[in-house]
mmCIF file of C-alpha atoms in Angstrom:
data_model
loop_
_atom_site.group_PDB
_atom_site.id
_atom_site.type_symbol
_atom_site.label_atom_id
_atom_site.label_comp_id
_atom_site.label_asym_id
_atom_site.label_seq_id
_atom_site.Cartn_x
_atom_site.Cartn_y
_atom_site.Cartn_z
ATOM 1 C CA UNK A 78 69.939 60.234 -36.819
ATOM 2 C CA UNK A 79 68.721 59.707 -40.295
ATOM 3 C CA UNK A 80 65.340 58.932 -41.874
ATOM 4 C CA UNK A 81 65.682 54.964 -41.652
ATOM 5 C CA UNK A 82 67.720 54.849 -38.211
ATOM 6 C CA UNK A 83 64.415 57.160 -37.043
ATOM 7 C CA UNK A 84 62.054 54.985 -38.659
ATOM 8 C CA UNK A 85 63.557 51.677 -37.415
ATOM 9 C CA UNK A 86 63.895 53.348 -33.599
ATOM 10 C CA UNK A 87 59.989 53.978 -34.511
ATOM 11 C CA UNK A 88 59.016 49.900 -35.048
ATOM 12 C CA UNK A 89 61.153 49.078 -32.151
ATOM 13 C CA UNK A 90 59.131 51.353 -29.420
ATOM 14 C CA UNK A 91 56.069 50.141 -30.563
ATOM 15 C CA UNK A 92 57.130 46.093 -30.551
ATOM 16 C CA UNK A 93 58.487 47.373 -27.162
ATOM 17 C CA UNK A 94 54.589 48.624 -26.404
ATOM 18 C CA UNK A 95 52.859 45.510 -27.983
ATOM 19 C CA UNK A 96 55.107 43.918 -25.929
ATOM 20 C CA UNK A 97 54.187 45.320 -22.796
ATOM 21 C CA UNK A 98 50.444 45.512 -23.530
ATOM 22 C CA UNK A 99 50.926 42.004 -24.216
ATOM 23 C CA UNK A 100 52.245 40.634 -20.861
ATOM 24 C CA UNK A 101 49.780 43.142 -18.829
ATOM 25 C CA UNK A 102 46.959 41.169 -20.903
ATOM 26 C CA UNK A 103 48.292 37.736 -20.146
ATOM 27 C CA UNK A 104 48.137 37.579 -16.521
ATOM 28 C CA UNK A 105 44.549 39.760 -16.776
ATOM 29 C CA UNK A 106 42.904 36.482 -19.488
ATOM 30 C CA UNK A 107 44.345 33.989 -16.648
ATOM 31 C CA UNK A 108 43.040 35.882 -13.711
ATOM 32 C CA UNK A 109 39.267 36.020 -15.845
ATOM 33 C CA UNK A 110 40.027 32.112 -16.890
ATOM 34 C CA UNK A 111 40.210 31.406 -13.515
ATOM 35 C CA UNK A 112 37.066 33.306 -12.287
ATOM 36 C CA UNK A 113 35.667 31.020 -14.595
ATOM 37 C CA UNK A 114 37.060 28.052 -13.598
ATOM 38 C CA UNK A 115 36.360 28.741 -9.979
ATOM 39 C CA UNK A 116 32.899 30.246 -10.212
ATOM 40 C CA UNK A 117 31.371 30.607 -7.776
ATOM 41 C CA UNK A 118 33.221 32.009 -5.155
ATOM 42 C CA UNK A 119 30.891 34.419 -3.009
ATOM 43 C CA UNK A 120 27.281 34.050 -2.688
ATOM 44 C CA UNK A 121 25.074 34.539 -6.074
ATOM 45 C CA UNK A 122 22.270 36.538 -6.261
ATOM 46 C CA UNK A 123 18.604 35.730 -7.791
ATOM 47 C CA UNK A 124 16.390 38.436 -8.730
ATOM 48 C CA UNK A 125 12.631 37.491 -8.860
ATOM 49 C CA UNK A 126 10.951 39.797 -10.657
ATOM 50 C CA UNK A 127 7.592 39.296 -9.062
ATOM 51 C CA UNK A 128 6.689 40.148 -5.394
ATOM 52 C CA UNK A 129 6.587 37.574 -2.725
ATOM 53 C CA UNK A 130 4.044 35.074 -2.506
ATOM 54 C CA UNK A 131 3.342 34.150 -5.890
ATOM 55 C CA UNK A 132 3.882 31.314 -8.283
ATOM 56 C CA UNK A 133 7.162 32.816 -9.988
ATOM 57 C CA UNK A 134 8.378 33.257 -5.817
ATOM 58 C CA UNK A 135 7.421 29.838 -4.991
ATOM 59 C CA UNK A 136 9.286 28.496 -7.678
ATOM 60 C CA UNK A 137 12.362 30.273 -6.579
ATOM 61 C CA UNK A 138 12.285 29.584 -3.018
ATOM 62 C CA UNK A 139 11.650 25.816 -4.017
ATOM 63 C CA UNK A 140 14.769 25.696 -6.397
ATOM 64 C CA UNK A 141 17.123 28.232 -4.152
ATOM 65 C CA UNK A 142 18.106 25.758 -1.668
ATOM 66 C CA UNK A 143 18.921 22.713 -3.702
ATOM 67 C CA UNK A 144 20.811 25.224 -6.429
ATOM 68 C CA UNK A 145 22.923 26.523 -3.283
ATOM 69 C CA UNK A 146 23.755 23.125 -2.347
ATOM 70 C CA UNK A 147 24.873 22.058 -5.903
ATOM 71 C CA UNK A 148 26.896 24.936 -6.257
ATOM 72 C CA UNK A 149 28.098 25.392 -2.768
ATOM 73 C CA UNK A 150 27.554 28.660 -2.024
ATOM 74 C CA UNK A 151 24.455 30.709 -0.904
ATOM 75 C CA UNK A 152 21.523 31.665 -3.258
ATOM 76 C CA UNK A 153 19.882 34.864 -2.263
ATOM 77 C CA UNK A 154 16.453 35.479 -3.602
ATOM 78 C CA UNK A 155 16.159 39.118 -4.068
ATOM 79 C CA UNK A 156 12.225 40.091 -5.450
ATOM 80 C CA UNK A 157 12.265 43.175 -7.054
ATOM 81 C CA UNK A 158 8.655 43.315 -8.609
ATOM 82 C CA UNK A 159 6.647 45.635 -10.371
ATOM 83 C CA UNK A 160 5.645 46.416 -14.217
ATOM 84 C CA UNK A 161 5.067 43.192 -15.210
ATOM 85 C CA UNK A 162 8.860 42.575 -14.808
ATOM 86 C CA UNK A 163 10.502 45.485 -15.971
ATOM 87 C CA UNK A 164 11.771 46.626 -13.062
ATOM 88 C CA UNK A 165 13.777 43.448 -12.136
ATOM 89 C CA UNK A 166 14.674 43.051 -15.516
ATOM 90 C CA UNK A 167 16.305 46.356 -15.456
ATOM 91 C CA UNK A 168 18.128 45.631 -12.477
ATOM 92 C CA UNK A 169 19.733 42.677 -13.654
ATOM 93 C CA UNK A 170 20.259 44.139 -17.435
ATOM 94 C CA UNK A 171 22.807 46.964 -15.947
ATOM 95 C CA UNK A 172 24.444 44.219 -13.720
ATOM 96 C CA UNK A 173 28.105 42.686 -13.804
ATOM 97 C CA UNK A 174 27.815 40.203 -16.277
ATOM 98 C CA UNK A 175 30.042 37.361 -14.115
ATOM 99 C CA UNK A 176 27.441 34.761 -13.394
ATOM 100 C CA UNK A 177 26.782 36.176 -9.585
ATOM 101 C CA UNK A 178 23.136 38.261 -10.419
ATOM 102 C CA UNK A 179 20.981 35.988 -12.051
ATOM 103 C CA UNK A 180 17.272 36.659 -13.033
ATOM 104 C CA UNK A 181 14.118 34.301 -12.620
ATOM 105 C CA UNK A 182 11.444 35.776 -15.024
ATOM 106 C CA UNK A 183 8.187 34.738 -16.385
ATOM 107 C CA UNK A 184 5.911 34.526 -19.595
ATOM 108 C CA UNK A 185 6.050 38.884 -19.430
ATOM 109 C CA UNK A 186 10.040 37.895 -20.658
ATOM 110 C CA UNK A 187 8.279 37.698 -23.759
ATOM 111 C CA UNK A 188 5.279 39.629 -23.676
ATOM 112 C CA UNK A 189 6.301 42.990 -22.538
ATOM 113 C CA UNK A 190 8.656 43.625 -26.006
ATOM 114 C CA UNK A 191 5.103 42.620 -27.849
ATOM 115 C CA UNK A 192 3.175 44.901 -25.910
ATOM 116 C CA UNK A 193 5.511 47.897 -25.004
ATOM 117 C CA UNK A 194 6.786 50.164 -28.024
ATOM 118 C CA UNK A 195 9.000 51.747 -24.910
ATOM 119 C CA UNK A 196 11.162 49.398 -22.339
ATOM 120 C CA UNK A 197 14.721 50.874 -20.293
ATOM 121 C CA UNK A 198 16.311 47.768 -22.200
ATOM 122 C CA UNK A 199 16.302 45.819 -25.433
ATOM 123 C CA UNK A 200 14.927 41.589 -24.058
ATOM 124 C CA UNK A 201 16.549 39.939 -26.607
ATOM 125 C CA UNK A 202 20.343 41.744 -26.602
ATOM 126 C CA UNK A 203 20.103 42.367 -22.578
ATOM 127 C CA UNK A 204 19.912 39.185 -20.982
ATOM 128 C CA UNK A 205 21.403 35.487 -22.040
ATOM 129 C CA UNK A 206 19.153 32.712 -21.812
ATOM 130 C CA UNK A 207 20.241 30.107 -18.824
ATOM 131 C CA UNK A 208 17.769 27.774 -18.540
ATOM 132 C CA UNK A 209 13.743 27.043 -19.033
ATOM 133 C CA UNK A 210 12.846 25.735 -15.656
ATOM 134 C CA UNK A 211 9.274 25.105 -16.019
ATOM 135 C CA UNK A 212 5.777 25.821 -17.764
ATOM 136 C CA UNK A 213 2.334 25.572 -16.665
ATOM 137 C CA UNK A 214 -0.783 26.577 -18.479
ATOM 138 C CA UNK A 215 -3.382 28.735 -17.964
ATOM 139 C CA UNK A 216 -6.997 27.378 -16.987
ATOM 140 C CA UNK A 217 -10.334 28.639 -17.452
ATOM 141 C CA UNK A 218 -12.118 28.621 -14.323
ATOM 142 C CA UNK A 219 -15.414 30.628 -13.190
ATOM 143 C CA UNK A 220 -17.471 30.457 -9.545
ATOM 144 C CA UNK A 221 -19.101 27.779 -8.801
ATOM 145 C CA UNK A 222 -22.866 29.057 -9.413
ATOM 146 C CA UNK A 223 -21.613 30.246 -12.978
ATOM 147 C CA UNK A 224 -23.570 28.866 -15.914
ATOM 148 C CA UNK A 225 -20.941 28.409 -17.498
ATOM 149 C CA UNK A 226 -19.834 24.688 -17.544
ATOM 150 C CA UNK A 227 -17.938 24.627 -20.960
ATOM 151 C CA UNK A 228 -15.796 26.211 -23.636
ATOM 152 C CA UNK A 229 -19.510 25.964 -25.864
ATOM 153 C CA UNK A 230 -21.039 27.605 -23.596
ATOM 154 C CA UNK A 231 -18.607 30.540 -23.201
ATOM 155 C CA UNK A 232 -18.663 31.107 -26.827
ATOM 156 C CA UNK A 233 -21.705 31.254 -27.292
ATOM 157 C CA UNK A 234 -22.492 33.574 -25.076
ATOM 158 C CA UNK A 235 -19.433 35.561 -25.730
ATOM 159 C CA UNK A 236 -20.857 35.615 -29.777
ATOM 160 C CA UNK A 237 -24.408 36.304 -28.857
ATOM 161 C CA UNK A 238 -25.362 39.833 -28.521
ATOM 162 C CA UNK A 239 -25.092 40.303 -25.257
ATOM 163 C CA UNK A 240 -21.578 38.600 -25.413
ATOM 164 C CA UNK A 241 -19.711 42.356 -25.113
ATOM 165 C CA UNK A 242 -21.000 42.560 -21.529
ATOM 166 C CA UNK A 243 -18.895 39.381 -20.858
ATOM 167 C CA UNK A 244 -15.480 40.223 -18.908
ATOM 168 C CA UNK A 245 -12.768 38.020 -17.646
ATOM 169 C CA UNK A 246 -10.138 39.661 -15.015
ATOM 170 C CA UNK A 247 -6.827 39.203 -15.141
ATOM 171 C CA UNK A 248 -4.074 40.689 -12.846
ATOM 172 C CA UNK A 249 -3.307 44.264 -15.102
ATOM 173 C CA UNK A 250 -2.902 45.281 -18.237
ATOM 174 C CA UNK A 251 -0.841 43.580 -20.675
ATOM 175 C CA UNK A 252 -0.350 40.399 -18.390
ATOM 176 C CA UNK A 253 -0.391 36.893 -18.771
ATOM 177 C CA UNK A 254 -4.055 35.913 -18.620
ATOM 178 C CA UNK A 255 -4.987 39.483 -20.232
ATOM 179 C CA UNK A 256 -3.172 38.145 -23.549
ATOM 180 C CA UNK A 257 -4.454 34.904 -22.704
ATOM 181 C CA UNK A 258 -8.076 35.970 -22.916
ATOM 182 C CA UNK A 259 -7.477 38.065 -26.472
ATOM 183 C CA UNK A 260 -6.129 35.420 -27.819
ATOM 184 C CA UNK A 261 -9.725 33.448 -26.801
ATOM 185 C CA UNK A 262 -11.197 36.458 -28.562
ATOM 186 C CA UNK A 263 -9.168 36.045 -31.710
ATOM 187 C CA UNK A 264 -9.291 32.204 -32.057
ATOM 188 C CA UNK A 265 -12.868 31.665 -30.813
ATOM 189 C CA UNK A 266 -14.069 35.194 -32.594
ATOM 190 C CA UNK A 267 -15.523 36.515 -28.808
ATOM 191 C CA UNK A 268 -16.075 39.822 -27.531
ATOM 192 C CA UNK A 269 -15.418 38.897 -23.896
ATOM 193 C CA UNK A 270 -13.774 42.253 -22.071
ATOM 194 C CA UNK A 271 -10.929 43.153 -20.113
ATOM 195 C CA UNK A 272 -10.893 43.767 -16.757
ATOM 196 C CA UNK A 273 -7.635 44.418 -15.230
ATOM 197 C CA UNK A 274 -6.425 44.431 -11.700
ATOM 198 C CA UNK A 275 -3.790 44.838 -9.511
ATOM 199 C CA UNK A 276 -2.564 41.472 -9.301
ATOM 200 C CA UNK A 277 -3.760 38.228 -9.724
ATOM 201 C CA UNK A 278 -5.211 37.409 -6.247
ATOM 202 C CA UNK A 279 -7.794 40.477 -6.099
ATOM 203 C CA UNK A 280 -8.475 39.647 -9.670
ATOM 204 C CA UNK A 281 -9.120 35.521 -8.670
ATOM 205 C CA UNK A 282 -11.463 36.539 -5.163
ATOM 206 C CA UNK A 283 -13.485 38.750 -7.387
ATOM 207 C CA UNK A 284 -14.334 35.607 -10.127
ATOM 208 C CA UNK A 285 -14.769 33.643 -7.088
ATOM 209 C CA UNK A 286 -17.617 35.786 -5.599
ATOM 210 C CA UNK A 287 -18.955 35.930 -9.239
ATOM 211 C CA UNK A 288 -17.902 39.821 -9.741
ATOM 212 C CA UNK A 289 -16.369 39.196 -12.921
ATOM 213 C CA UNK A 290 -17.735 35.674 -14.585
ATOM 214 C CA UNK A 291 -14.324 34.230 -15.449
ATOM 215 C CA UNK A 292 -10.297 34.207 -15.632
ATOM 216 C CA UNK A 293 -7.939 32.295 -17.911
ATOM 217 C CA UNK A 294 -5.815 32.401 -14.948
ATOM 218 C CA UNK A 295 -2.636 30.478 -14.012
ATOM 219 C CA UNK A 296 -2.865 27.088 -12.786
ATOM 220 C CA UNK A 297 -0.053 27.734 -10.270
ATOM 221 C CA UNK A 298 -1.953 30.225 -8.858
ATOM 222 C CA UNK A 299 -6.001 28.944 -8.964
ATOM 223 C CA UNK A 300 -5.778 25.338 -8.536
ATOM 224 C CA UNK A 301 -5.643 24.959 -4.785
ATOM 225 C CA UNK A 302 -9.418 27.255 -5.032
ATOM 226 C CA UNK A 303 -10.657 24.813 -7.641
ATOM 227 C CA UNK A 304 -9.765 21.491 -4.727
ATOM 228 C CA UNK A 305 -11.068 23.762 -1.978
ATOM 229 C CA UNK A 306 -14.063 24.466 -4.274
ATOM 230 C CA UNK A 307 -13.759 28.234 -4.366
ATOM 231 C CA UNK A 308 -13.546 28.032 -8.351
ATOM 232 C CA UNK A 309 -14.846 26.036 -10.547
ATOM 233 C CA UNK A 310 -12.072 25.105 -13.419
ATOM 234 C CA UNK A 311 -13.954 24.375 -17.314
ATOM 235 C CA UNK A 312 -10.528 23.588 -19.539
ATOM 236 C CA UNK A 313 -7.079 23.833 -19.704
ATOM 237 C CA UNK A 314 -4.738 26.348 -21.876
ATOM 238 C CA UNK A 315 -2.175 23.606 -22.790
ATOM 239 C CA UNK A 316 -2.110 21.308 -25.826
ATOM 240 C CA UNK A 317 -2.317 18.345 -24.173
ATOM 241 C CA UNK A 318 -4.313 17.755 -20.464
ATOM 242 C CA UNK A 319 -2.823 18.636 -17.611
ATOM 243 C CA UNK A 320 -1.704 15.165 -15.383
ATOM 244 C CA UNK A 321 -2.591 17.201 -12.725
ATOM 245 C CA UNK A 322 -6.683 16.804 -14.032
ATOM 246 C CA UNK A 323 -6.655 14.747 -16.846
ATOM 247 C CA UNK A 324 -10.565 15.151 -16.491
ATOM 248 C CA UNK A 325 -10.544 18.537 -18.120
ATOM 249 C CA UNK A 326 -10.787 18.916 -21.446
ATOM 250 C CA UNK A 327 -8.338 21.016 -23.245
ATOM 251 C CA UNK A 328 -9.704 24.480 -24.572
ATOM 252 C CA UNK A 329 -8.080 23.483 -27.981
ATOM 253 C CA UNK A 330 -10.079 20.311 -28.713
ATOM 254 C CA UNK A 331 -13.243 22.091 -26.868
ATOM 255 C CA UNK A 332 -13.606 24.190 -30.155
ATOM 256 C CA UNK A 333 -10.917 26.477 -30.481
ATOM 257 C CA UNK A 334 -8.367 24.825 -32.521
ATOM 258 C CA UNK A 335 -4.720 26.120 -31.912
ATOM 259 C CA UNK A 336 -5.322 27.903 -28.577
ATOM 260 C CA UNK A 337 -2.427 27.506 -26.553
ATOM 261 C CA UNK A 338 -0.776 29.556 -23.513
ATOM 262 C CA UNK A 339 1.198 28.400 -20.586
ATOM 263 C CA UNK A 340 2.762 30.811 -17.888
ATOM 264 C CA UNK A 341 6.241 29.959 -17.597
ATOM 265 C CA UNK A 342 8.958 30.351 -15.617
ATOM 266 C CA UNK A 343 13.025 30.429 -16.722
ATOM 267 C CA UNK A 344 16.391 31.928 -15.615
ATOM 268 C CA UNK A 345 18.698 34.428 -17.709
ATOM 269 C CA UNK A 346 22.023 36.010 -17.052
ATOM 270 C CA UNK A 347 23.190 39.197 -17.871
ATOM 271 C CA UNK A 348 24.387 39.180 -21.337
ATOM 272 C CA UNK A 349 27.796 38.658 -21.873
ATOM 273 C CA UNK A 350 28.241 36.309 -19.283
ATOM 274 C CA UNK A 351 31.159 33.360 -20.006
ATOM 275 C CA UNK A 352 29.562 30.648 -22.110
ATOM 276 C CA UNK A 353 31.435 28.369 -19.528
ATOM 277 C CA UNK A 354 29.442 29.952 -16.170
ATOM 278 C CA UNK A 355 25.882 29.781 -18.207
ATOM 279 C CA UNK A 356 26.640 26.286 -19.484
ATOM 280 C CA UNK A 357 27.361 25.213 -15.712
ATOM 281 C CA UNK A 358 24.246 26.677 -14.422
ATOM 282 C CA UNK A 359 21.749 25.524 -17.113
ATOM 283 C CA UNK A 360 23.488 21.869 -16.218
ATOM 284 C CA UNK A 361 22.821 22.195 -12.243
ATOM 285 C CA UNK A 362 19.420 23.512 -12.770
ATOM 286 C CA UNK A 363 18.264 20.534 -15.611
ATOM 287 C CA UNK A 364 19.962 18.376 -12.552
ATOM 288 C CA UNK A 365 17.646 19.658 -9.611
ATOM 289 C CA UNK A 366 14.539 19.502 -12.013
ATOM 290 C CA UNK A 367 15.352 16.098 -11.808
ATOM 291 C CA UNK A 368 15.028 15.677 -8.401
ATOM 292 C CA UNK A 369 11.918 13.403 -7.515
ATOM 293 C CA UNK A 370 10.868 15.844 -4.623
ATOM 294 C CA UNK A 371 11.176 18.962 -6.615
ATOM 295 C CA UNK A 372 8.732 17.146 -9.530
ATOM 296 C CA UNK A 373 6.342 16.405 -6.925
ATOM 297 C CA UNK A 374 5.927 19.570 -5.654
ATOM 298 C CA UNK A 375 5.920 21.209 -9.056
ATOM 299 C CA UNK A 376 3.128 18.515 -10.271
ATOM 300 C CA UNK A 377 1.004 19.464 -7.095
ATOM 301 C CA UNK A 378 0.713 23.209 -9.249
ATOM 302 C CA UNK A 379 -0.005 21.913 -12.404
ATOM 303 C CA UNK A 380 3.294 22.282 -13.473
ATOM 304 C CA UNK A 381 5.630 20.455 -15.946
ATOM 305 C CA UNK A 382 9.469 20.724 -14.930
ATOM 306 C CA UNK A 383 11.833 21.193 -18.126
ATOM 307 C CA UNK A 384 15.041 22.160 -17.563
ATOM 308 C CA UNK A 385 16.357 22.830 -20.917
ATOM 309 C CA UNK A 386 19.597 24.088 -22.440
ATOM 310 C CA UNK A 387 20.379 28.190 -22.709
ATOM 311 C CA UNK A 388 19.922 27.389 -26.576
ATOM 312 C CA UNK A 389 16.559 25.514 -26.320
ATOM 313 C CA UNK A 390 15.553 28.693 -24.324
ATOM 314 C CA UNK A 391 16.655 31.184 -26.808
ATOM 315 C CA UNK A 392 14.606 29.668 -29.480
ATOM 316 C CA UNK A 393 11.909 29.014 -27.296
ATOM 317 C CA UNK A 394 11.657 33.354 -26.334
ATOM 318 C CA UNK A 395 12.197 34.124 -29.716
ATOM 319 C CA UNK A 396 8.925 31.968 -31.025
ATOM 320 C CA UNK A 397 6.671 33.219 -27.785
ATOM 321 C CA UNK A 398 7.974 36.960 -28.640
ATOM 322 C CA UNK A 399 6.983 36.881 -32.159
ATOM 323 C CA UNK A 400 3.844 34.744 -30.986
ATOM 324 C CA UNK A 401 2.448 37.242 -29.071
ATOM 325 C CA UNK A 402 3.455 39.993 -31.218
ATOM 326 C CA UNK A 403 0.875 38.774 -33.543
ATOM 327 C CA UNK A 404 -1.590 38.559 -31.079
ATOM 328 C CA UNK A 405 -1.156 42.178 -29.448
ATOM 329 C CA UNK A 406 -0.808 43.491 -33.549
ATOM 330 C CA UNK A 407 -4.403 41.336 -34.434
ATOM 331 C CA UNK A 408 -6.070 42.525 -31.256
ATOM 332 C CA UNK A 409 -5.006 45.925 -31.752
ATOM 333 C CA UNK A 410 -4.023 46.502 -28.431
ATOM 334 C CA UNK A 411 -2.609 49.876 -27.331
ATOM 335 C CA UNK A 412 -1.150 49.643 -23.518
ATOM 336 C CA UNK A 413 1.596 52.469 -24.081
#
């Protein structure tokens, strides 16, 4: 055989190969278009990465039913808590990225990269963003016998020279209400100290007995003390006032201009998950937010349901990431 017969035997085998590769691949991008089109098909699992008992587990056992029913098949709610997070995030970060795990995180989504030089994944490039479900913010509260009555009166005492034997408690290190309290100290230019805890309930029953004088706590989690009268709430974190006490004032127009924090709560995927499966389950979700019962029981905790799209979210983590990276840089906090 000559040189061109070789050569031309040569392009034939591999258009013969192409070939092949090409009709293995066809019926394999129908079989995955169909997974798609048919998802789900078995039960789907949602990791909560926060014990049981608290707000972020309320919140899932409250939406878990009615998402099962819209997607017609079972919702387990799997808590794997611990590390502010991590450790659920790090379950569902190594997980099949097909639309069947499914994480519901919390405000630490976007704290923990600020805070933590080290983390077993990378937030951003790990998980895609589903759907914002809710937000509620953080209130000031303190025990009832506490002399403190208002945001004026916390900063002044938190400026006078006693003010650096001041603490507020907040459920660890590096938490929610631990970055909301430094950024109290940075805005209101306090020297109120840390006291962390292992989790926000021993951290609440110690401000109630007047251990610790205060908590910018969440309002998920402290409002039903403040009815009972077991706390005594002074403002609220949020911009605006909370319909759920449109008495208090917020701590923003109590003399701290720009102060601002909510805990919130919102689902993610692993990432690469079809666009199609995400886009589905960020529409169900925005749907059961909806539901009249489901914003009852949400206002009842102070909370606002939002129900956004996986592109509102993404910009939304992105903005509280570098947010808080500002605040953990100006605070010069070292938690690593």
């Amino acid at each position: 055989m000559n040189s061109l017969s070789r050569r031309t035997a040569s392009l034939w085998a591999a258009a013969g190969l192409l070939s092949a590769v090409a009709g293995m691949a066809a019926p394999a991008a129908a079989a995955a278009a169909a997974a798609v089109a048919n998802y789900p098909e078995r039960p789907v699992t949602l990791v909560v990465t926060y014990p049981p008992g608290g707000t972020v587990d309320v919140v899932a056992r409250l939406i878990g039913p009615r998402l099962s029913a819209e997607l017609g098949q079972p919702v387990v709610i799997e808590n794997r808590g611990g590390a502010g997070g991590m450790i659920g995030g790090a379950q569902v970060a190594k997980a099949q990225p097909d639309g069947y795990t499914l994480m519901l995180d919390a405000s630490n989504h976007a704290q923990n990269p600020a805070i933590h030089a080290r983390m077993q994944f990378d937030t951003l490039k790990a998980f895609a963003p589903v759907s914002l479900l809710l937000r509620v913010p953080n209130v000031l509260v303190v025990a009832p016998s506490s002399p403190i009555k208002s945001v004026q009166d916390l900063i002044q005492a938190g400026r006078s020279e006693g003010g650096g034997q001041l603490y507020f408690a907040s459920a660890g290190p590096g938490s929610a209400q631990h970055l909301a309290g430094e950024l109290f100290n940075l805005l209101a230019r306090t020297q109120l100290h840390h006291v962390a805890y292992k989790g926000g309930g021993p951290a609440m029953m110690d401000v109630m007995s007047g251990q610790v004088p205060l908590m910018f706590a969440s309002m998920g989690s402290a409002w039903q003390h403040v009815k009972t009268g077991k706390l005594r709430a002074v403002a609220v974190g949020g911009l605006e006032r909370s319909k759920a006490a449109p008495e208090l004032p917020t701590i923003a127009e109590s003399g701290v201009p720009g102060y601002e924090t909510y805990e919130w709560n919102a689902i993610f995927a692993p990432a690469g998950t079809p666009p199609a499966i995400v886009n589905r389950l960020s529409t169900v979700l925005a749907k059961v937010l909806r539901e009249p019962a489901i914003v009852e029981r949400l206002a009842g905790i102070g909370a606002e349901p939002i129900g956004s799209t996986p592109a509102e979210l993404e910009t939304f983590r992105r903005a509280e990431i570098a947010k808080w990276q500002k605040v953990v840089k100006d605070s010069r906090l070292k938690l690593d």
